[in-house]
mmCIF file of C-alpha atoms and ligand atoms in Angstrom:
data_model
loop_
_atom_site.group_PDB
_atom_site.id
_atom_site.type_symbol
_atom_site.label_atom_id
_atom_site.label_comp_id
_atom_site.label_asym_id
_atom_site.label_seq_id
_atom_site.Cartn_x
_atom_site.Cartn_y
_atom_site.Cartn_z
ATOM 1 C CA MET A 18 14.975 39.024 24.812
ATOM 2 C CA ARG A 19 15.401 37.082 21.577
ATOM 3 C CA LEU A 20 17.528 37.077 18.722
ATOM 4 C CA HIS A 21 16.833 35.203 15.279
ATOM 5 C CA HIS A 22 19.856 34.277 14.344
ATOM 6 C CA ILE A 23 21.490 32.662 11.372
ATOM 7 C CA PRO A 24 25.814 32.983 12.058
ATOM 8 C CA GLY A 25 27.149 35.146 9.038
ATOM 9 C CA SER A 26 23.850 36.602 8.010
ATOM 10 C CA ARG A 27 22.858 40.176 8.727
ATOM 11 C CA SER A 28 21.746 38.931 12.052
ATOM 12 C CA PHE A 29 25.171 39.391 13.110
ATOM 13 C CA ARG A 30 24.000 42.982 12.618
ATOM 14 C CA VAL A 31 22.057 43.166 16.186
ATOM 15 C CA LEU A 32 24.032 40.621 17.828
ATOM 16 C CA TRP A 33 27.241 42.870 18.015
ATOM 17 C CA LEU A 34 25.007 45.751 18.971
ATOM 18 C CA LEU A 35 23.450 44.121 21.782
ATOM 19 C CA GLU A 36 26.845 43.131 22.897
ATOM 20 C CA GLU A 37 27.754 46.921 22.975
ATOM 21 C CA LEU A 38 25.210 48.157 24.966
ATOM 22 C CA GLY A 39 25.591 44.861 27.217
ATOM 23 C CA GLU A 40 22.448 43.401 26.293
ATOM 24 C CA GLU A 41 21.690 39.426 27.032
ATOM 25 C CA ALA A 42 19.601 38.024 24.576
ATOM 26 C CA GLU A 43 18.908 34.277 24.226
ATOM 27 C CA LEU A 44 19.730 33.398 20.321
ATOM 28 C CA ARG A 45 17.416 31.473 18.474
ATOM 29 C CA LEU A 46 19.325 29.686 15.182
ATOM 30 C CA TRP A 47 17.518 28.816 11.831
ATOM 31 C CA SER A 48 19.275 27.883 8.417
ATOM 32 C CA LEU A 49 19.183 29.679 5.455
ATOM 33 C CA THR A 50 18.756 26.393 3.320
ATOM 34 C CA ASP A 51 16.130 24.314 5.355
ATOM 35 C CA GLY A 52 12.638 25.828 4.692
ATOM 36 C CA GLY A 53 12.015 27.161 8.315
ATOM 37 C CA LEU A 54 12.266 31.043 7.051
ATOM 38 C CA ARG A 55 8.888 29.896 5.871
ATOM 39 C CA SER A 56 7.890 28.067 8.492
ATOM 40 C CA ALA A 57 4.236 30.073 9.784
ATOM 41 C CA GLU A 58 6.218 30.316 13.216
ATOM 42 C CA PHE A 59 8.751 32.496 11.848
ATOM 43 C CA ARG A 60 6.660 34.020 9.575
ATOM 44 C CA ALA A 61 4.895 35.702 12.517
ATOM 45 C CA LEU A 62 7.868 37.273 13.517
ATOM 46 C CA SER A 63 9.127 38.450 10.514
ATOM 47 C CA PRO A 64 6.624 38.555 7.487
ATOM 48 C CA ALA A 65 9.052 37.921 4.351
ATOM 49 C CA GLY A 66 10.565 35.110 6.837
ATOM 50 C CA ARG A 67 14.194 37.295 6.855
ATOM 51 C CA ILE A 68 16.410 36.998 9.228
ATOM 52 C CA PRO A 69 16.407 38.977 11.965
ATOM 53 C CA ALA A 70 14.122 39.506 14.220
ATOM 54 C CA LEU A 71 13.858 40.405 17.783
ATOM 55 C CA GLU A 72 11.713 39.832 20.153
ATOM 56 C CA VAL A 73 12.453 42.704 22.511
ATOM 57 C CA ASP A 74 9.988 44.821 25.520
ATOM 58 C CA GLY A 75 7.173 42.457 25.115
ATOM 59 C CA ARG A 76 6.626 42.314 20.677
ATOM 60 C CA ALA A 77 9.036 41.477 17.171
ATOM 61 C CA ILE A 78 11.058 43.777 15.564
ATOM 62 C CA PHE A 79 12.274 42.443 12.124
ATOM 63 C CA GLU A 80 14.542 44.199 9.709
ATOM 64 C CA SER A 81 17.965 44.881 11.360
ATOM 65 C CA GLY A 82 18.335 48.967 10.429
ATOM 66 C CA ALA A 83 14.942 48.977 12.493
ATOM 67 C CA ILE A 84 16.055 46.985 15.093
ATOM 68 C CA VAL A 85 19.394 48.926 15.273
ATOM 69 C CA GLN A 86 17.741 52.107 15.229
ATOM 70 C CA TYR A 87 15.210 50.699 17.975
ATOM 71 C CA LEU A 88 17.541 49.895 20.799
ATOM 72 C CA THR A 89 19.851 53.081 20.636
ATOM 73 C CA GLU A 90 16.919 55.360 20.663
ATOM 74 C CA THR A 91 15.377 52.746 23.844
ATOM 75 C CA ARG A 92 18.725 52.028 25.077
ATOM 76 C CA GLY A 93 19.765 55.959 24.478
ATOM 77 C CA ARG A 94 23.338 55.322 23.781
ATOM 78 C CA LEU A 95 25.280 54.533 20.596
ATOM 79 C CA ALA A 96 23.653 57.289 17.730
ATOM 80 C CA PRO A 97 22.794 60.827 17.953
ATOM 81 C CA PRO A 98 19.301 61.875 19.853
ATOM 82 C CA PRO A 99 16.334 61.428 17.572
ATOM 83 C CA GLY A 100 15.848 65.223 16.783
ATOM 84 C CA ALA A 101 19.566 66.235 16.420
ATOM 85 C CA VAL A 102 20.649 67.603 12.972
ATOM 86 C CA GLU A 103 24.052 65.057 13.332
ATOM 87 C CA ARG A 104 21.230 62.388 13.356
ATOM 88 C CA ALA A 105 21.369 62.428 9.478
ATOM 89 C CA ASP A 106 24.732 61.255 9.443
ATOM 90 C CA PHE A 107 23.557 57.709 11.713
ATOM 91 C CA LEU A 108 20.065 57.551 8.986
ATOM 92 C CA GLU A 109 22.030 58.106 6.166
ATOM 93 C CA TRP A 110 25.557 54.900 7.387
ATOM 94 C CA ILE A 111 22.286 52.478 7.948
ATOM 95 C CA SER A 112 20.232 52.740 5.339
ATOM 96 C CA PHE A 113 23.953 52.781 2.883
ATOM 97 C CA ALA A 114 24.763 49.463 4.483
ATOM 98 C CA GLU A 115 21.911 47.474 3.260
ATOM 99 C CA THR A 116 21.790 49.376 -0.344
ATOM 100 C CA GLN A 117 25.162 48.358 -0.154
ATOM 101 C CA ALA A 118 23.930 44.545 1.480
ATOM 102 C CA ALA A 119 21.723 44.498 -1.812
ATOM 103 C CA GLN A 120 24.697 43.311 -3.609
ATOM 104 C CA LEU A 121 26.172 41.108 -1.052
ATOM 105 C CA GLN A 122 23.574 38.978 -1.192
ATOM 106 C CA ASN A 123 23.098 39.086 -4.866
ATOM 107 C CA LEU A 124 27.281 37.822 -5.077
ATOM 108 C CA ASN A 125 26.656 35.473 -2.095
ATOM 109 C CA ILE A 126 22.795 34.113 -4.199
ATOM 110 C CA HIS A 127 25.152 33.971 -7.374
ATOM 111 C CA HIS A 128 28.810 32.788 -5.487
ATOM 112 C CA ILE A 129 27.802 30.450 -2.957
ATOM 113 C CA PHE A 130 23.886 28.913 -3.451
ATOM 114 C CA LEU A 131 22.834 29.059 -6.873
ATOM 115 C CA ARG A 132 22.730 24.960 -8.336
ATOM 116 C CA PRO A 133 23.445 24.196 -10.789
ATOM 117 C CA GLU A 134 26.261 26.707 -12.190
ATOM 118 C CA THR A 135 24.936 27.626 -15.326
ATOM 119 C CA ALA A 136 21.951 29.175 -13.443
ATOM 120 C CA ARG A 137 24.525 32.471 -12.674
ATOM 121 C CA SER A 138 24.531 35.466 -14.848
ATOM 122 C CA VAL A 139 28.225 36.678 -15.212
ATOM 123 C CA ALA A 140 26.546 39.665 -16.826
ATOM 124 C CA MET A 141 24.890 40.550 -13.012
ATOM 125 C CA MET A 142 27.581 39.202 -11.482
ATOM 126 C CA ARG A 143 30.000 41.565 -13.089
ATOM 127 C CA LEU A 144 27.144 44.529 -12.863
ATOM 128 C CA ASP A 145 26.740 43.789 -8.464
ATOM 129 C CA THR A 146 30.559 43.657 -8.107
ATOM 130 C CA ARG A 147 31.325 46.958 -9.555
ATOM 131 C CA ARG A 148 28.517 48.235 -8.229
ATOM 132 C CA LEU A 149 29.201 46.960 -5.015
ATOM 133 C CA GLU A 150 33.261 48.595 -5.792
ATOM 134 C CA LEU A 151 31.233 52.096 -5.925
ATOM 135 C CA THR A 152 30.408 51.577 -2.435
ATOM 136 C CA MET A 153 33.378 51.017 -1.274
ATOM 137 C CA ARG A 154 34.746 53.156 -3.105
ATOM 138 C CA ALA A 155 32.664 56.066 -0.670
ATOM 139 C CA MET A 156 32.991 54.365 2.492
ATOM 140 C CA GLU A 157 37.202 54.559 1.325
ATOM 141 C CA ALA A 158 36.704 58.627 1.301
ATOM 142 C CA HIS A 159 34.746 59.072 3.724
ATOM 143 C CA LEU A 160 36.892 56.935 5.885
ATOM 144 C CA THR A 161 40.403 58.560 4.569
ATOM 145 C CA GLY A 162 41.821 60.598 8.100
ATOM 146 C CA ARG A 163 39.046 59.501 10.554
ATOM 147 C CA ASP A 164 38.241 56.430 12.594
ATOM 148 C CA TRP A 165 34.849 56.031 12.190
ATOM 149 C CA LEU A 166 31.410 56.444 10.564
ATOM 150 C CA LEU A 167 30.530 59.415 12.782
ATOM 151 C CA GLY A 168 32.699 61.423 14.737
ATOM 152 C CA SER A 169 33.004 58.293 17.520
ATOM 153 C CA PHE A 170 31.929 54.906 17.173
ATOM 154 C CA SER A 171 28.151 54.213 17.086
ATOM 155 C CA ALA A 172 25.522 51.336 16.085
ATOM 156 C CA ALA A 173 26.586 53.049 12.271
ATOM 157 C CA GLU A 174 29.570 50.475 12.976
ATOM 158 C CA CYS A 175 27.172 47.284 13.430
ATOM 159 C CA MET A 176 24.896 47.431 10.801
ATOM 160 C CA PHE A 177 28.012 46.682 8.527
ATOM 161 C CA GLY A 178 28.431 44.118 10.477
ATOM 162 C CA PHE A 179 27.502 41.756 7.779
ATOM 163 C CA ASN A 180 29.115 43.343 5.490
ATOM 164 C CA MET A 181 32.769 43.767 6.686
ATOM 165 C CA GLU A 182 32.940 40.206 6.187
ATOM 166 C CA ALA A 183 31.760 39.405 3.305
ATOM 167 C CA ALA A 184 32.868 42.967 1.216
ATOM 168 C CA PHE A 185 36.473 41.749 1.023
ATOM 169 C CA ARG A 186 35.282 38.313 -0.568
ATOM 170 C CA PHE A 187 34.099 40.245 -3.942
ATOM 171 C CA VAL A 188 36.422 43.229 -4.372
ATOM 172 C CA ARG A 189 39.979 42.894 -3.617
ATOM 173 C CA ARG A 190 41.513 45.030 -0.419
ATOM 174 C CA GLU A 191 44.456 46.832 -2.650
ATOM 175 C CA GLY A 192 42.947 50.235 -3.041
ATOM 176 C CA PHE A 193 41.012 50.634 0.410
ATOM 177 C CA PRO A 194 43.078 51.061 2.930
ATOM 178 C CA ALA A 195 40.880 53.375 4.864
ATOM 179 C CA LEU A 196 37.957 50.439 4.926
ATOM 180 C CA ALA A 197 40.362 47.775 5.631
ATOM 181 C CA ALA A 198 41.574 49.576 8.677
ATOM 182 C CA TRP A 199 38.443 50.925 10.027
ATOM 183 C CA ALA A 200 37.003 46.811 9.628
ATOM 184 C CA ALA A 201 40.303 45.649 11.605
ATOM 185 C CA ARG A 202 38.975 48.525 14.379
ATOM 186 C CA CYS A 203 35.829 46.790 14.320
ATOM 187 C CA ALA A 204 36.546 43.546 14.673
ATOM 188 C CA ALA A 205 39.741 44.048 17.532
ATOM 189 C CA ARG A 206 36.430 45.947 19.311
ATOM 190 C CA PRO A 207 35.668 43.340 22.694
ATOM 191 C CA ALA A 208 32.029 43.611 22.841
ATOM 192 C CA TYR A 209 32.623 42.444 18.610
ATOM 193 C CA ARG A 210 35.288 38.724 19.364
ATOM 194 C CA ARG A 211 32.348 38.417 22.277
ATOM 195 C CA ALA A 212 29.362 38.162 19.154
ATOM 196 C CA VAL A 213 31.559 36.421 17.055
ATOM 197 C CA GLN A 214 31.985 33.668 20.483
ATOM 198 C CA LYS A 215 28.110 33.542 20.614
ATOM 199 C CA GLY A 216 27.201 33.332 17.477
ATOM 200 C CA GLY A 217 29.967 34.311 14.931
ATOM 201 C CA GLY A 218 30.161 31.981 11.351
ATOM 202 C CA SER A 219 30.836 32.396 8.080
ATOM 203 C CA LEU A 220 29.154 31.782 4.740
ATOM 204 C CA TYR A 221 31.940 31.404 3.249
ATOM 205 C CA ALA A 222 34.623 28.061 1.716
ATOM 206 C CA GLN A 223 36.923 30.525 -0.101
ATOM 207 C CA ASP A 224 38.979 34.106 0.537
ATOM 208 C CA PHE A 225 37.927 35.679 -2.135
ATOM 209 C CA TYR A 226 35.276 34.563 -4.857
ATOM 210 C CA GLU A 227 36.305 35.493 -8.966
ATOM 211 C CA VAL A 228 33.755 36.976 -11.118
ATOM 212 C CA PRO A 229 33.852 33.411 -13.710
ATOM 213 C CA ASP A 230 34.666 33.915 -17.283
ATOM 214 C CA ALA A 231 31.321 34.407 -19.263
HETATM 215 N N1 LIG B 316 16.481 44.546 5.056
HETATM 216 C C1 LIG B 316 16.628 43.284 5.607
HETATM 217 C C2 LIG B 316 17.294 42.196 4.899
HETATM 218 C C3 LIG B 316 16.950 40.641 5.806
HETATM 219 C C4 LIG B 316 17.384 39.313 4.799
HETATM 220 O O1 LIG B 316 17.382 39.600 3.294
HETATM 221 N N2 LIG B 316 18.041 38.915 6.065
HETATM 222 C C5 LIG B 316 18.565 37.379 4.726
HETATM 223 C C6 LIG B 316 19.699 37.143 5.965
HETATM 224 S S1 LIG B 316 21.355 37.801 5.750
HETATM 225 C C7 LIG B 316 17.716 36.536 4.651
HETATM 226 O O2 LIG B 316 16.988 36.496 5.568
HETATM 227 N N3 LIG B 316 17.358 35.690 3.714
HETATM 228 C C8 LIG B 316 16.711 34.279 3.733
HETATM 229 C C9 LIG B 316 16.041 34.687 2.470
HETATM 230 O O3 LIG B 316 16.143 35.249 1.445
HETATM 231 O O4 LIG B 316 15.142 33.840 2.357
HETATM 232 C C10 LIG B 316 16.991 43.531 7.466
HETATM 233 O O5 LIG B 316 18.012 44.181 6.758
HETATM 234 O O6 LIG B 316 16.776 42.736 7.877
#
């Protein structure tokens, strides 16, 4: 198995899940900024040039949600089985993680990658921050009185492996005690810590990024 990975990116979702499943994967490291993701070699694995891709079972899979679903189905663990009514909850959270990640990605672009700073849209930064906060409020409500998204720890948590490192960089922790406690529970798992050791990293130089004045 070979995971195409960038520390601090969505491939951490897969890296963490592989550790939870006890599966070994070689890491092939890429960069967000050197043009490598646009190469023919990488686009043969992931046609839009996006991380992650996983080479597994004689083929390559792109899209982190598809990889997480495939691994849970083929390994028969960490998700309700296909056809089970409770699987709907699992599928909702898998997709919800990407709904939230869209806001995180826009905020990463605006706060970290887009240069010169005058190219930023403060209106879009405010809008994405508000939309991110709404997704976090939904999670806060769901996690209040619960330890995990489903009845027990599942691969749905792993789908938030990229999000949970990022969300509180843009929305302050105050008002989200259940979400913060859940993120801490996830980060304390031995498999999470092993994944961080193997391929952890962060895009962030600051703990918190304030939307600048217009
Ligand atoms: N929906 C895709 C999104 C993948 C994605 O956008 N990955 C980012 C890294 S977190 C990427 O490769 N960005 C490079 C780019 O946009 O050029 C997934 O979940 O795999």
